[in-house]
XYZ file of C-alpha atoms in Angstrom:
294
model
C -11.856 -12.128 -4.304
C -15.366 -12.268 -6.321
C -18.293 -13.657 -4.545
C -18.298 -16.581 -6.846
C -14.660 -17.407 -5.930
C -15.481 -16.945 -2.230
C -18.399 -19.356 -2.546
C -16.759 -21.955 -4.699
C -14.009 -22.047 -1.730
C -16.806 -22.576 0.615
C -18.247 -25.379 -1.420
C -14.585 -26.993 -1.618
C -14.270 -26.684 2.168
C -17.493 -28.472 2.885
C -16.731 -31.258 0.078
C -13.223 -32.651 0.749
C -13.318 -35.630 -1.902
C -10.086 -37.032 -2.848
C -6.251 -36.900 -1.593
C -4.708 -33.397 -0.921
C -3.156 -33.221 -4.338
C -6.584 -33.289 -6.090
C -8.191 -30.961 -3.798
C -5.409 -28.440 -4.315
C -5.468 -28.974 -8.110
C -9.432 -28.633 -8.031
C -8.891 -25.183 -6.194
C -6.640 -23.998 -8.579
C -8.929 -24.835 -11.690
C -12.075 -23.590 -10.055
C -10.726 -20.488 -8.862
C -9.215 -19.964 -12.386
C -12.491 -20.756 -14.334
C -14.296 -18.369 -11.903
C -12.013 -15.490 -13.128
C -12.279 -16.626 -16.602
C -16.195 -16.439 -16.717
C -15.769 -12.925 -14.850
C -13.548 -11.807 -17.552
C -16.316 -12.666 -20.284
C -18.769 -10.852 -18.627
C -20.676 -13.697 -16.773
C -21.884 -12.444 -13.002
C -22.799 -15.713 -11.481
C -24.117 -14.945 -8.203
C -23.312 -18.231 -6.585
C -21.949 -21.849 -7.840
C -25.384 -23.077 -8.159
C -25.992 -20.551 -11.195
C -23.601 -22.609 -13.202
C -25.254 -23.056 -16.799
C -24.551 -24.936 -19.922
C -23.444 -21.829 -21.508
C -20.793 -20.967 -19.034
C -19.247 -24.706 -19.257
C -19.279 -24.197 -23.282
C -17.578 -20.922 -22.857
C -14.718 -22.505 -20.678
C -14.332 -25.386 -23.274
C -14.079 -23.224 -26.200
C -11.615 -20.720 -24.464
C -9.483 -23.657 -23.344
C -9.491 -24.951 -26.889
C -8.465 -21.406 -28.448
C -5.802 -21.276 -25.996
C -4.066 -24.375 -27.650
C -4.092 -26.371 -24.384
C -3.536 -29.922 -24.664
C -6.265 -32.440 -24.760
C -5.070 -33.723 -21.427
C -5.082 -30.364 -19.904
C -8.839 -29.709 -21.114
C -9.920 -33.321 -19.950
C -8.259 -32.573 -16.475
C -10.050 -29.266 -16.099
C -13.404 -30.750 -17.078
C -13.066 -33.374 -14.408
C -13.027 -30.520 -11.833
C -15.960 -28.698 -13.887
C -17.875 -31.921 -13.424
C -17.157 -32.033 -9.623
C -18.662 -28.259 -9.460
C -21.821 -29.553 -11.406
C -22.233 -32.635 -9.369
C -22.141 -30.604 -5.979
C -24.658 -28.321 -7.164
C -27.069 -30.987 -8.368
C -26.229 -30.289 -12.108
C -24.237 -33.328 -13.130
C -26.665 -34.359 -16.044
C -26.006 -30.999 -17.530
C -22.604 -32.024 -18.720
C -22.290 -34.879 -21.257
C -20.749 -37.886 -19.767
C -18.263 -38.414 -22.690
C -15.613 -35.511 -23.519
C -16.226 -36.261 -27.141
C -19.838 -36.339 -27.240
C -22.685 -33.738 -26.668
C -26.123 -33.115 -25.620
C -28.823 -30.490 -26.466
C -26.864 -27.787 -24.580
C -23.296 -28.440 -24.703
C -20.902 -29.751 -27.526
C -17.701 -30.716 -26.085
C -16.116 -32.295 -28.878
C -12.704 -32.850 -26.898
C -10.420 -35.012 -28.825
C -9.370 -38.362 -27.490
C -5.875 -38.209 -25.670
C -2.812 -39.639 -27.121
C -1.621 -42.744 -24.717
C 1.373 -44.005 -26.831
C 4.600 -42.475 -25.578
C 7.857 -42.923 -27.487
C 10.214 -42.717 -24.756
C 10.587 -44.191 -21.553
C 10.381 -42.025 -17.971
C 11.542 -44.909 -15.942
C 14.051 -44.071 -13.248
C 15.973 -45.999 -10.793
C 16.993 -44.631 -7.388
C 20.538 -43.387 -7.178
C 21.755 -44.862 -3.989
C 24.648 -42.338 -3.730
C 22.226 -39.516 -3.966
C 19.843 -41.040 -1.555
C 22.870 -41.552 1.107
C 23.010 -37.846 1.382
C 19.188 -37.264 2.093
C 19.442 -36.377 5.883
C 15.747 -36.790 6.576
C 15.269 -40.340 7.564
C 11.580 -40.341 6.736
C 12.276 -38.905 3.459
C 14.678 -41.685 2.580
C 11.949 -44.350 3.497
C 9.469 -42.745 1.461
C 11.710 -42.664 -1.555
C 12.590 -46.414 -1.099
C 8.656 -47.302 -0.880
C 8.138 -45.368 -4.099
C 10.983 -47.609 -5.663
C 9.739 -50.744 -4.175
C 6.190 -50.561 -4.848
C 5.569 -47.816 -7.438
C 3.952 -45.719 -4.803
C 3.082 -41.981 -5.847
C 4.785 -39.460 -3.754
C 1.855 -38.457 -1.272
C 1.164 -42.090 -0.839
C 4.707 -42.881 0.128
C 4.840 -39.776 2.698
C 1.442 -40.755 4.342
C 2.394 -44.463 4.466
C 1.234 -45.997 7.944
C 2.784 -49.464 8.309
C 0.448 -50.523 11.034
C -2.592 -50.197 8.581
C -0.977 -50.939 5.274
C 0.824 -54.247 6.181
C -1.339 -56.822 5.995
C 0.200 -60.316 5.589
C 1.528 -60.662 1.931
C -0.041 -57.619 0.720
C -0.099 -53.700 1.346
C -3.555 -52.093 1.774
C -3.320 -48.232 0.942
C -6.062 -46.036 2.468
C -8.324 -44.003 0.159
C -7.235 -40.634 1.829
C -3.651 -41.420 0.791
C -4.468 -42.115 -2.804
C -5.194 -40.042 -5.866
C -8.929 -39.851 -6.480
C -9.492 -41.332 -3.162
C -9.228 -44.798 -4.871
C -8.220 -47.411 -2.214
C -5.945 -50.260 -3.523
C -4.022 -53.354 -2.802
C -0.476 -54.295 -3.460
C 1.235 -58.038 -3.242
C 4.425 -58.082 -1.116
C 6.430 -60.222 -3.365
C 10.302 -59.625 -2.926
C 12.837 -59.584 0.007
C 13.803 -55.930 -0.843
C 10.226 -55.059 -0.388
C 9.918 -56.770 3.049
C 13.414 -55.246 3.913
C 12.262 -51.620 3.415
C 8.917 -52.492 5.205
C 10.892 -53.749 8.382
C 12.931 -50.319 7.878
C 9.630 -48.354 7.990
C 8.135 -50.538 10.960
C 11.184 -49.837 12.933
C 11.422 -46.051 12.252
C 7.904 -45.157 13.070
C 6.203 -48.098 14.937
C 2.399 -47.237 14.938
C 2.913 -43.920 13.371
C 3.636 -42.749 9.905
C 6.169 -41.239 7.545
C 4.890 -37.819 8.562
C 6.474 -36.865 11.802
C 3.829 -36.367 14.785
C 4.749 -32.520 14.896
C 4.450 -31.872 11.223
C 1.376 -31.995 8.772
C 1.514 -33.517 5.530
C 2.327 -30.319 3.628
C 5.325 -29.671 6.036
C 6.490 -32.928 5.276
C 5.853 -32.458 1.489
C 7.903 -29.522 1.845
C 10.845 -31.453 3.524
C 10.540 -33.928 0.945
C 10.801 -31.526 -1.873
C 13.709 -29.498 -0.248
C 15.734 -32.682 0.353
C 15.335 -34.230 -2.847
C 16.380 -30.911 -4.788
C 19.226 -30.537 -2.693
C 20.889 -33.866 -3.601
C 19.961 -33.872 -7.039
C 17.027 -36.351 -6.999
C 14.448 -35.125 -9.511
C 11.459 -36.752 -11.358
C 10.962 -39.263 -8.651
C 7.655 -40.320 -10.566
C 10.154 -42.069 -12.668
C 10.385 -44.781 -9.881
C 6.720 -45.741 -10.623
C 7.500 -46.080 -14.102
C 10.267 -48.494 -13.308
C 8.211 -50.474 -11.000
C 5.682 -50.994 -13.994
C 8.014 -52.015 -16.301
C 10.057 -54.590 -13.938
C 6.677 -55.796 -12.906
C 5.360 -56.393 -16.582
C 8.976 -58.349 -17.216
C 8.228 -60.313 -14.008
C 4.563 -61.255 -15.149
C 4.578 -61.651 -18.715
C 8.108 -63.201 -19.122
C 9.322 -60.411 -21.509
C 10.192 -56.837 -21.193
C 7.629 -54.180 -22.227
C 7.818 -52.043 -25.475
C 9.154 -49.013 -23.518
C 11.998 -51.281 -22.112
C 12.974 -52.493 -25.498
C 10.445 -55.425 -25.539
C 8.196 -56.383 -28.560
C 5.254 -54.291 -29.398
C 1.547 -55.675 -29.427
C 1.914 -56.215 -33.275
C 4.837 -58.468 -33.007
C 3.159 -60.688 -30.324
C 1.414 -64.157 -31.053
C -2.286 -64.424 -29.981
C -1.159 -66.449 -27.143
C 1.133 -63.619 -25.952
C -1.424 -61.001 -26.682
C -3.782 -62.767 -23.997
C -0.960 -62.934 -21.526
C -0.068 -59.408 -22.410
C -3.854 -57.997 -21.756
C -4.084 -59.873 -18.413
C -0.448 -58.352 -17.383
C -1.672 -54.841 -18.161
C -4.826 -55.311 -16.307
C -2.816 -56.255 -13.206
C -0.487 -53.269 -13.463
C -3.277 -51.075 -13.915
C -4.881 -52.262 -10.654
C -1.609 -52.063 -8.716
C -0.861 -48.563 -9.984
C -4.258 -47.532 -8.794
C -5.713 -46.354 -12.230
C -9.169 -46.588 -13.591
C -8.172 -47.493 -17.138
C -5.595 -49.767 -18.961
C -5.021 -46.896 -21.457
C -3.233 -44.728 -18.817
C -0.891 -47.470 -17.958
C 0.424 -47.581 -21.460
C 2.278 -44.009 -20.685
C 4.493 -46.552 -18.318
C 4.942 -49.745 -20.513
C 3.874 -48.589 -23.947
C 1.818 -50.378 -26.512
């Protein structure tokens, strides 16, 4: 392990921003970046030695490797985190497409218009074969509320259930972005009653397990019964929610595209998209297009 890698790991241990998944991805990307800088001959003595030329080299290398725009932007988010923690956030342009006097990123805009739906319903026959009751309940929460896997595993009903809404703790959510969700249907209430009866004041992580251990249980159990790509439950939630709020299906579920809507319908479409974006926990409506189309 290089000195830079060792010190970057220390920096990340002292600054545990975001969810476990975000931190794990950050560590992977920053350790990889440190190795790529070393391969190039840059001998940074510590994380504070980061300079514009290092960032510029990484961006150019990733472009030369033909990485997707999305991958490069995700990596840049972690490089920005590094720069921020060492007091050099102003060194990197705020816009991925922009530049300043030292760094020219020129990263293309990401395309957010999918052509196929990734929505997926929960196969009840396969669900019945899941032997871990907590994993079963996590899957039901994913289906009913469009939760991410981590949110559904860390779910604690005594904290989350607040009358007619769910409150998700920042530490459960991607990017540390807490949010609220409405409790609207009887099937949602039934699942919440099941969770309350099962864990009481606890969470869906058993008291004798860590999050990582329960995540591994979730992975094994779902794989063993053939439940894969469960993020599709989140896509299904978004599409059903769109139909409920707008009164017609979203484009990826066979509904009209934005070009086919009247001015009045476009106004409804815009409001509905903003609501779903909030409920999914995204910061930009553009990301929600991946779930419901344009």
